[in-house]
Coordinates of C-alpha atoms in Angstrom, one line a residue:
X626 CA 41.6 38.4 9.6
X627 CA 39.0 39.7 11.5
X628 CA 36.5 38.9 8.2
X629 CA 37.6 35.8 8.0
X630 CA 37.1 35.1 11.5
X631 CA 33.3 36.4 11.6
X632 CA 32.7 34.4 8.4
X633 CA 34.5 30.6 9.7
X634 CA 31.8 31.5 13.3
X635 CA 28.5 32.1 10.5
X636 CA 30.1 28.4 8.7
X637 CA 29.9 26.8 11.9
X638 CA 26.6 28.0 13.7
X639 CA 25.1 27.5 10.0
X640 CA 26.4 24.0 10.1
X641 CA 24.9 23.0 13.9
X642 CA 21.9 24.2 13.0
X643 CA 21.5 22.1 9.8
X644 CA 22.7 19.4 12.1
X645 CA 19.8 20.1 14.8
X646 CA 17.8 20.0 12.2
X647 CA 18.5 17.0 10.3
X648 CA 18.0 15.0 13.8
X649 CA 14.4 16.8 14.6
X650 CA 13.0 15.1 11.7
X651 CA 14.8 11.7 12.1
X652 CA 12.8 9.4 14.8
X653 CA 14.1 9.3 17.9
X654 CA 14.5 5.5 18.2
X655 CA 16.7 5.9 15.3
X656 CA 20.4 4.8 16.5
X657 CA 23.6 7.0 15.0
X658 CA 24.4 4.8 12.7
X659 CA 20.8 4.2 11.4
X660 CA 20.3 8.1 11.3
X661 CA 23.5 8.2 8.8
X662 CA 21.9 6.1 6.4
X663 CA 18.9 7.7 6.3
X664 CA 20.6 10.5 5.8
X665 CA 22.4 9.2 3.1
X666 CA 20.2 6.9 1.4
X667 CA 19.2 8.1 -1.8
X668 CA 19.3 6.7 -6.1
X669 CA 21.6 3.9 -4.5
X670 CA 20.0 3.1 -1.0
X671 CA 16.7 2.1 0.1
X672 CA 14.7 -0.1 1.7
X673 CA 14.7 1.0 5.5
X674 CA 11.0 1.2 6.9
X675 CA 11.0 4.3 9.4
X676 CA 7.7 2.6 10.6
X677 CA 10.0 0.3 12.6
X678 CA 6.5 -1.8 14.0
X679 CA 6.3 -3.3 11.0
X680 CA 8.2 -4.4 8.8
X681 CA 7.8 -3.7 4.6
X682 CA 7.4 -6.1 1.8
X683 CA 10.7 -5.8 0.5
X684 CA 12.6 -6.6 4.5
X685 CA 10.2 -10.2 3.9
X686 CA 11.9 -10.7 1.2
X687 CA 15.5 -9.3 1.4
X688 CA 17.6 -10.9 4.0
X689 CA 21.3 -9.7 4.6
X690 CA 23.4 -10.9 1.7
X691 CA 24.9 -13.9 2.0
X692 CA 28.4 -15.0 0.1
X693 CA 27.8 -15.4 -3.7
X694 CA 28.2 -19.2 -5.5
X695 CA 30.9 -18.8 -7.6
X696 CA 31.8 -20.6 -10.5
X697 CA 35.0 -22.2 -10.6
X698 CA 37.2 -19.4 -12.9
X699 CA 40.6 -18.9 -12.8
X700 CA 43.6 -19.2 -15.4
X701 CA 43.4 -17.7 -18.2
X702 CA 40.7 -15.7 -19.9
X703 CA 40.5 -14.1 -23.2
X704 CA 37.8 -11.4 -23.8
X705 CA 37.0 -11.0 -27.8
X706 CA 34.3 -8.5 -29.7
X707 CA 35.5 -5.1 -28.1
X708 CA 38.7 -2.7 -28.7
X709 CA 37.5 -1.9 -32.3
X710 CA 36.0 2.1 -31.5
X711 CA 38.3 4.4 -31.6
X712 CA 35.3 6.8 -29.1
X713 CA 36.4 4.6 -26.3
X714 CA 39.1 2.5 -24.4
X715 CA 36.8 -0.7 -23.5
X716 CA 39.1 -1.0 -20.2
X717 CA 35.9 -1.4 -18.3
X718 CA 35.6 -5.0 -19.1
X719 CA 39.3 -5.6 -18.2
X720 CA 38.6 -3.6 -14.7
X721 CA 35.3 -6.0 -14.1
X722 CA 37.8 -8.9 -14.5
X723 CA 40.7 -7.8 -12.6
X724 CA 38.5 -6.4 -9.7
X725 CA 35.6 -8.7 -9.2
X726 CA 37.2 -11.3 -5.9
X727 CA 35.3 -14.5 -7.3
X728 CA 38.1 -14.2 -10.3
X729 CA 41.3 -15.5 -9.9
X730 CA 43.5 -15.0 -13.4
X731 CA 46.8 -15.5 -14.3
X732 CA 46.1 -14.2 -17.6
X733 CA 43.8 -11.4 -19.1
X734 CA 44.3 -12.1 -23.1
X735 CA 42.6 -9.2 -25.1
X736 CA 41.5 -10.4 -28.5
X737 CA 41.6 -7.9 -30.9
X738 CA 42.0 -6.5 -34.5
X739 CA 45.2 -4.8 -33.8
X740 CA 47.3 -5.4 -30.9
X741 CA 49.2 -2.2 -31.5
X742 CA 45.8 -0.3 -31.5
X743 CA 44.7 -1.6 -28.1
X744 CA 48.0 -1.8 -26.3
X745 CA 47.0 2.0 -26.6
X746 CA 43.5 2.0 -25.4
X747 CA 44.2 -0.4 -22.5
X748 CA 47.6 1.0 -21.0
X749 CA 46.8 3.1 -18.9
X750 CA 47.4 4.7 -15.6
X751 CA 44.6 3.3 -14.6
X752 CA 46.0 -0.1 -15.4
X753 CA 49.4 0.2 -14.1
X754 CA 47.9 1.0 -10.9
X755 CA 45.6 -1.4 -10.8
X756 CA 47.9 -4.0 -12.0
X757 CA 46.1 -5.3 -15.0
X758 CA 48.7 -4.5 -17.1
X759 CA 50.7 -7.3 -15.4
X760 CA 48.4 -9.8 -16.0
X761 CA 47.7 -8.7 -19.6
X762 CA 48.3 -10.0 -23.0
X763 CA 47.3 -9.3 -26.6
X764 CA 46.2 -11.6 -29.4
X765 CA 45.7 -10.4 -33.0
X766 CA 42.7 -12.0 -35.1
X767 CA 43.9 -13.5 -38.0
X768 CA 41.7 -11.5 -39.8
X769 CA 39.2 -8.6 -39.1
X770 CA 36.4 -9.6 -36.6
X771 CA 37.1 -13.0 -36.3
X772 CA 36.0 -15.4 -33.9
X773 CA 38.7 -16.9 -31.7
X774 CA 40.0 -20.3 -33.4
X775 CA 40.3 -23.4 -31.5
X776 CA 44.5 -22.3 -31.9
X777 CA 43.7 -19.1 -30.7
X778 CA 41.6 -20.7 -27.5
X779 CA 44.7 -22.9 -26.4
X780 CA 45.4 -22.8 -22.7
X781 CA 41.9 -20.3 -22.2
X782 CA 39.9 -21.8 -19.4
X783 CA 37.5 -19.1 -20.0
X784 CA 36.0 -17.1 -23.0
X785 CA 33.9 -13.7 -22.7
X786 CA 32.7 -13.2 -26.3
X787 CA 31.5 -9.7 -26.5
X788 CA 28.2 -8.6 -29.4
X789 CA 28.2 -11.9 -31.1
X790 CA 25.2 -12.9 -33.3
X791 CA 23.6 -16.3 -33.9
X792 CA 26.3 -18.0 -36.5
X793 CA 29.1 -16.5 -34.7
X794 CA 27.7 -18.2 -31.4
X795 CA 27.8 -21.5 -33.0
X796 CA 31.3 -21.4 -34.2
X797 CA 32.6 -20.1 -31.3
X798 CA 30.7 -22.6 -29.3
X799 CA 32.3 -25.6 -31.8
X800 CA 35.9 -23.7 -30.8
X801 CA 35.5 -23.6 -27.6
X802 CA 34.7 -27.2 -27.2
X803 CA 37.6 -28.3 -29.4
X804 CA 39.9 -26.3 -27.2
X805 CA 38.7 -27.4 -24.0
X806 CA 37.5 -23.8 -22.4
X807 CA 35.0 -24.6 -19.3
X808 CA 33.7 -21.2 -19.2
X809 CA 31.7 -19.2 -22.0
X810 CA 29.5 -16.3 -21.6
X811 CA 28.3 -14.9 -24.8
X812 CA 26.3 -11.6 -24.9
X813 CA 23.9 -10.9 -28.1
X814 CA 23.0 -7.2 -28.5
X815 CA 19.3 -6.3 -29.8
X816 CA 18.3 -9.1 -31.0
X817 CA 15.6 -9.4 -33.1
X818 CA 14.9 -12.7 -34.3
X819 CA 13.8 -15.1 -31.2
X820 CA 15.2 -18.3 -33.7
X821 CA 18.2 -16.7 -34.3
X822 CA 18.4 -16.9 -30.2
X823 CA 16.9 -19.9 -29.7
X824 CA 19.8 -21.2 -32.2
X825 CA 22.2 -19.8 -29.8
X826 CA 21.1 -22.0 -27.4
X827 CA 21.2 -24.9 -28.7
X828 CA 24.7 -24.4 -30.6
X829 CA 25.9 -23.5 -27.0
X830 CA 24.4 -26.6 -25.4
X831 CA 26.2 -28.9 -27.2
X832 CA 29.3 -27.5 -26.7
X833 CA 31.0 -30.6 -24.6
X834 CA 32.6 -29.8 -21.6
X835 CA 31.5 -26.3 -21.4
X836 CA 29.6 -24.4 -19.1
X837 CA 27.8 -21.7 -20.9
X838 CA 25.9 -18.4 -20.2
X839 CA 24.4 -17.0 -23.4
X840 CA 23.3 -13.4 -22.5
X841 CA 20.9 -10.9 -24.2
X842 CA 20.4 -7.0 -24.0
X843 CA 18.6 -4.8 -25.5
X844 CA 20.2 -1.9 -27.7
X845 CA 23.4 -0.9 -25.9
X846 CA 24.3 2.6 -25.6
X847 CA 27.2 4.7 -24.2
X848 CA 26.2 5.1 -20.0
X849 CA 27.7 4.1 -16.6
X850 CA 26.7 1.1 -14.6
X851 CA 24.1 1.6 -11.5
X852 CA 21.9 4.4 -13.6
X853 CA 18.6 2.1 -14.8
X854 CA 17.1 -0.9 -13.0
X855 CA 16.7 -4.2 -15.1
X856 CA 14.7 -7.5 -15.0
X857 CA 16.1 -10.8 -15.8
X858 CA 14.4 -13.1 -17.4
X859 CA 14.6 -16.3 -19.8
X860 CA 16.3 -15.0 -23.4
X861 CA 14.5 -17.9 -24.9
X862 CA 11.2 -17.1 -24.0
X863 CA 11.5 -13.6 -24.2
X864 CA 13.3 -13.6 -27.7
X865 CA 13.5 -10.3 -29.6
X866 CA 14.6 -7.8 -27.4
X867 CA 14.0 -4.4 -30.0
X868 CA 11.3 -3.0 -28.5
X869 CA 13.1 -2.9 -24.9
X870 CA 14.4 0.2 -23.5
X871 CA 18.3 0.6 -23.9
X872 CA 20.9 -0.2 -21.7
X873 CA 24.1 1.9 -20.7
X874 CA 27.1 0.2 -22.0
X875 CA 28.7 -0.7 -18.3
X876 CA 26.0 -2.3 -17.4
X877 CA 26.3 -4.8 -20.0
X878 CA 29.6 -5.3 -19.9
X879 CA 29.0 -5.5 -16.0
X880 CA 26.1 -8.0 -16.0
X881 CA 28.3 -10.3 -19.2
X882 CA 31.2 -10.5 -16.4
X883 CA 28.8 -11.2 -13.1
X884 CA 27.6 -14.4 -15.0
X885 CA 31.0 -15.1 -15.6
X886 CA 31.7 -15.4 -12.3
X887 CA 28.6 -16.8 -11.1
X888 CA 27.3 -20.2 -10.1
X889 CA 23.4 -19.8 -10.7
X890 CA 23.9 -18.2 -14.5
X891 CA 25.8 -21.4 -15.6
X892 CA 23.8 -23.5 -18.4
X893 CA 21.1 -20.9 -18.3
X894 CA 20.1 -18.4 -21.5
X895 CA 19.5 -15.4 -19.8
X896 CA 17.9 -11.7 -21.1
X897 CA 18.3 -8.7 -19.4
X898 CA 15.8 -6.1 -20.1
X899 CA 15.9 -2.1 -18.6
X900 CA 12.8 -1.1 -16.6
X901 CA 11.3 2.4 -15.6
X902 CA 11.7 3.8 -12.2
X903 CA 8.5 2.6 -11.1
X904 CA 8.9 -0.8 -11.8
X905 CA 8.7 -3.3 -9.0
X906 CA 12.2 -4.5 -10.4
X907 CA 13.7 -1.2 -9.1
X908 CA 12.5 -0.8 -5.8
X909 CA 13.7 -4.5 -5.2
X910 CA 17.2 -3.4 -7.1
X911 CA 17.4 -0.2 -4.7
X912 CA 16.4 -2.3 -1.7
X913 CA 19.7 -5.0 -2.4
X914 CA 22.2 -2.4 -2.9
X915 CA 20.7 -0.1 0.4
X916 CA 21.4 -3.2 2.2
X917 CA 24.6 -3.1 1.5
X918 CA 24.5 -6.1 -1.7
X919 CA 27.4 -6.4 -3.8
X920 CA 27.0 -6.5 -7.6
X921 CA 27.8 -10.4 -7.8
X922 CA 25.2 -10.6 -4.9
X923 CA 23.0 -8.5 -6.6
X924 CA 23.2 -10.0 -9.7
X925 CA 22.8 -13.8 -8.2
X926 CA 19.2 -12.8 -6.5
X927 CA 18.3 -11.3 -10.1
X928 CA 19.2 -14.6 -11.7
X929 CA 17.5 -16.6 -8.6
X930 CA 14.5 -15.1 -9.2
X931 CA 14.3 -12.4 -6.9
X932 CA 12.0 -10.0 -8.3
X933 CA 9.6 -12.8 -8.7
X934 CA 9.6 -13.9 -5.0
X935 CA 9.0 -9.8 -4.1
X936 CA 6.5 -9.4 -6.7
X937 CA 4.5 -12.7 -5.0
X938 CA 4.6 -11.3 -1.1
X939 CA 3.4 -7.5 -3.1
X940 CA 0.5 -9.9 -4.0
X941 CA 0.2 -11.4 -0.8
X942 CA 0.5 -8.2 1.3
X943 CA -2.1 -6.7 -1.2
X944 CA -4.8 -9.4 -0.7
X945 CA -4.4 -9.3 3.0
X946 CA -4.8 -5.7 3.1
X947 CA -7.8 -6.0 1.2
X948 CA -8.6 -8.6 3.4
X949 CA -8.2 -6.7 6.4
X950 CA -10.1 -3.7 4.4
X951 CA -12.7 -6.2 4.1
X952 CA -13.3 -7.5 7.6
X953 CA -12.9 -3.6 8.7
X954 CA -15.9 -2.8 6.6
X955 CA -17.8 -5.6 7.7
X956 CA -17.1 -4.4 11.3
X957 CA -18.2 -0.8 10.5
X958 CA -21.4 -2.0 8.7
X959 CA -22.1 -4.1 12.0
X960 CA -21.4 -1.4 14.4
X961 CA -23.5 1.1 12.3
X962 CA -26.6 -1.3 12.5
X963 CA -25.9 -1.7 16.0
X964 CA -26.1 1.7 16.6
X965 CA -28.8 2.5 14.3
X966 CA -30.9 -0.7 16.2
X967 CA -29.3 1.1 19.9
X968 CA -30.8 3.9 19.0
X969 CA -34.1 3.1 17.6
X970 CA -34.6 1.0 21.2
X971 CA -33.4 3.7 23.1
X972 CA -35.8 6.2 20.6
X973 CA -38.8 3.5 21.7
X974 CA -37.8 3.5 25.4
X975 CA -38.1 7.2 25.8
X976 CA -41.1 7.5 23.7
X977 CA -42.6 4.6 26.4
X978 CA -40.9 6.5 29.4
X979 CA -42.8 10.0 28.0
X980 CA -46.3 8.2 27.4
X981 CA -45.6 6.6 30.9
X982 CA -45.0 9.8 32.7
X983 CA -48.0 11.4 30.8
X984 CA -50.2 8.7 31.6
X985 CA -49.3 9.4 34.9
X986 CA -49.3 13.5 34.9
X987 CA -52.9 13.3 33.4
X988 CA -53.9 10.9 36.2
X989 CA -52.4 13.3 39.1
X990 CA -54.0 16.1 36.9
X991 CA -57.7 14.6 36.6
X992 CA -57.3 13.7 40.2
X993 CA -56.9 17.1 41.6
X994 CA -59.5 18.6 38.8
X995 CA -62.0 16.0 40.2
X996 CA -60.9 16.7 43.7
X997 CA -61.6 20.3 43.7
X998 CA -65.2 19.8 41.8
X999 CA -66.4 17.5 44.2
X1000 CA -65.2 20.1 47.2
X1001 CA -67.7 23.0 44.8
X1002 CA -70.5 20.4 44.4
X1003 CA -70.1 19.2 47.9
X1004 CA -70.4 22.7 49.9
X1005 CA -73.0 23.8 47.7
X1006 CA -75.5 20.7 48.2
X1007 CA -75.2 19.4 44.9
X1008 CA -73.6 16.0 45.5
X1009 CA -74.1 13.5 48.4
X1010 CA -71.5 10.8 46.9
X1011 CA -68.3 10.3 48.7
X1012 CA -65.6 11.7 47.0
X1013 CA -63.7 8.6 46.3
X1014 CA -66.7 7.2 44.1
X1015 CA -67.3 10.9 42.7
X1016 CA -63.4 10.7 41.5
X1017 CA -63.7 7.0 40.4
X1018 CA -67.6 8.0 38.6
X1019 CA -66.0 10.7 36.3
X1020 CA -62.1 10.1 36.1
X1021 CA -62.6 9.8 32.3
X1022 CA -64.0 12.8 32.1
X1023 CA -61.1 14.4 34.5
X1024 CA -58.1 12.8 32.2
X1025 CA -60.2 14.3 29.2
X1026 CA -60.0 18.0 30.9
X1027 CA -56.2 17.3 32.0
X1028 CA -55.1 16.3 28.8
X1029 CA -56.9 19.6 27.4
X1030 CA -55.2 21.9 30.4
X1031 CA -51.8 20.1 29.5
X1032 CA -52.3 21.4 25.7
X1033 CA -53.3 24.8 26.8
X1034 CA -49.5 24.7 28.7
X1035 CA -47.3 23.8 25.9
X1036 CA -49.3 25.9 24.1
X1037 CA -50.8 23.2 21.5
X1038 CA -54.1 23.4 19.2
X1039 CA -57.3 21.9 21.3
X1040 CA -60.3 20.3 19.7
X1041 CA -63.5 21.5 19.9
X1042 CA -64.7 18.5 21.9
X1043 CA -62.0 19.8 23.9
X1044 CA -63.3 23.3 24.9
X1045 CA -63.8 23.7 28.6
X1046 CA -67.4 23.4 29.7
X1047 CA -68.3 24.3 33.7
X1048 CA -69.6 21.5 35.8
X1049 CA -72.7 23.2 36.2
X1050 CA -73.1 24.3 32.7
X1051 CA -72.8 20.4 31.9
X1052 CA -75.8 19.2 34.6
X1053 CA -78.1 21.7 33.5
X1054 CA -77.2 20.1 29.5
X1055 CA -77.7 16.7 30.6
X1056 CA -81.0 17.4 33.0
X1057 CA -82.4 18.9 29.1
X1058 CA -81.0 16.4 27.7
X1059 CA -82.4 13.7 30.3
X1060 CA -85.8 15.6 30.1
X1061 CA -86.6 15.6 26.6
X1062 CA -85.8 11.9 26.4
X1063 CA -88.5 10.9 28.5
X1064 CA -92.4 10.0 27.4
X1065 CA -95.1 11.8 27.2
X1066 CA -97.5 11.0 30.1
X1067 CA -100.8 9.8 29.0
X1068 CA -104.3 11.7 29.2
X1069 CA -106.6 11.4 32.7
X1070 CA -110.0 10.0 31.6
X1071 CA -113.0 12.5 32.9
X1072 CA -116.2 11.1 35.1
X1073 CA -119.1 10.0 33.3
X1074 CA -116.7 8.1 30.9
X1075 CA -116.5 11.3 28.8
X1076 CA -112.7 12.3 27.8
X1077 CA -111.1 14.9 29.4
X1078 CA -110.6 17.8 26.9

């Protein structure tokens, strides 16, 4: 007891913790409710946006579902082209019909080869329970796989023909019109002829008084419903179907019974083709049924071109993205030429500030240089100008020294022509220089007229 104990306290501290955990990485404006479903969303939800500022592609384009046109069924219906394999029961048809709300029967009539053989694959427990087996009936071929006669249609107000080629299509079509049924879907498996389907078409379209749904799929395999994302699209312009993945067997038999009941697949040739995971077709799928779509709702925006109207704001939101990448470019290029022109006016305004303040350094400089030489020159008797116009008389000479002396601080190569040459070493240059520039005086003749030797 006390082991049992210990181990019930390690479940529940375990289980808070994974708890705590699960709501630290949810946001926090998430409510409850919102935080269950992401939580819980996963192959068969979708579509919320945790960036809750803006909203995604798919909430433009998905709304919250609205009630489902429905065709007008009820009465009697007679499903015909299954309960021939002895592998399965092909009670999922049956169950479509007897769950789906848009239907109202009175009557399910299975059309078979042998009523004895699928009174046995369609009573069932299920059944009972379900109460199909109140509502239904069996009707024997009169012989193997064939199509329902206009005898056998009598009182049907609705036909679900079931892997029917092109000729079969046509008589049953010609049948169904004789009999007066107002409801006929017609499935076509694989096919691979796009006349053969466009015959279907036509043999359906002028059947009087009916309002037909010819449906194709691609090769049909054994699989649940809700496992692989489809497209719809017009069976008469996309024809042959063989090169199109396959399709579980329930969703078939699923999608056949949704046009049934639907409104917006009557008069329409519709295909149904499986897409891969990453196909825009699925995100739009997962987005319906995460918010909350029923299959005949599901099935309605498919017909109603749904995927087109998602795949258009993609386009949109992708243009204006570039767009936006675009203009944000063009802002960066102009900001980086601003800056680059910024700084080469502030690189120009510094290099003027610096020649400024040097300009005025070797001024102040020259200034004291020819201060202090005119105060030598001065005391020793060598000058009698003021020293005003002795400053003003050689200041180019003084900014030509300062400049030097400035170099010899920051510790910069000087030119020759700037060496430093005394003051006095300079007059005593320029008196040589003054005296060998002058002329020769000329001779003093001698008395008596005679040249001076």
């Amino acid at each position: 007891k006390i082991l049992k104990i210990q181990t019930m306290n390690r479940i529940a501290v375990a289980t808070l913790a994974l708890l705590s955990a699960a709501s630290s990485y949810a946001p926090q404006s998430l409510s409850r409710s919102r935080m269950a479903f992401v939580l819980r969303a996963g192959i068969d939800g979708g579509g919320l946006n945790l960036d809750e500022g803006k909203a995604s592609v798919l909430d433009t384009v998905v709304s919250k579902p609205d009630a489902p046109a429905a065709r007008s069924c009820g009465g009697t219906v007679m499903v015909s082209g299954l309960l021939k394999s002895k592998d399965r029961t092909d009670q999922t048809t049956f169950d479509f019909l007897k769950e789906n709300p848009l239907f109202e029967w009175s009557k399910v009539i299975a059309y078979c080869n042998d009523a004895t053989f699928a009174k046995k694959r369609l009573t069932s427990r299920s059944a009972r329970y379900s109460g199909l087996l109140d509502l239904l009936e069996f009707k024997e071929a009169a012989s193997p796989d064939a199509v329902p006669s206009p005898d056998d249609l009598a009182g049907v107000t609705s036909l679900v023909a079931y892997g029917v080629t092109a000729d079969e299509v046509k008589e049953i079509a010609s049948n169904a019109a004789a009999a007066g049924v107002k409801n006929l879907v017609a499935l076509m498996e694989n096919p691979t002829d796009a006349k053969a389907v466009k015959a279907a078409a036509d043999s359906l379209g002028k059947a009087s008084g009916v309002s037909f749904t010819l449906v194709t799929v691609p090769k049909i395999v054994d699989g649940t419903e809700g496992t692989s994302a489809y497209r719809v699209g017009d069976a008469l312009a996309s024809g042959a179907l063989s090169g199109a993945p396959d399709m579980p067997r329930d969703e078939a038999l699923r999608l056949m019974t949704e046009c049934l009941a639907l409104d917006a697949a009557c008069g329409k040739s519709l295909s149904f083709e499986t897409v891969a995971a990453d196909d825009a077709a699925a995100d739009y799928l997962k987005d319906l049924r995460g918010k909350g779509y029923s299959r005949s709702q599901e099935v309605e925006k498919m017909i109603s071109g749904g995927v087109a109207e998602y795949e258009a704001a993609l386009g949109e939101r992708k243009a204006e993205e570039e767009a936006v990448a675009k203009e944000t470019e063009v802002k960066k290029e102009k900001i980086s030429k601003s800056r680059e022109q910024e700084i080469k006016e502030l690189m120009a305004k510094g290099k003027r500030e610096y020649l400024e303040m040097m300009e005025k350094r070797v001024e102040t400089e020259a200034l004291e240089i020819l201060k202090r030489e005119w105060r030598e020159k001065y005391f020793a008797r060598n000058t009698s100008l003021p020293e005003e116009e002795y400053v003003a008389e050689n200041m180019e000479r003084g900014k030509k020294e300062a400049i030097r002396m400035i170099k010899m601080l920051k510790g910069e190569k000087i030119d020759e022509d700037e060496e430093e040459e005394h003051w006095m070493d300079r007059e005593e240059r320029e008196e040589a220089e003054a005296a060998a520039n002058e002329p020769d005086p000329e001779p003093v003749a001698a008395a008596g007229g005679d040249k001076a030797e």
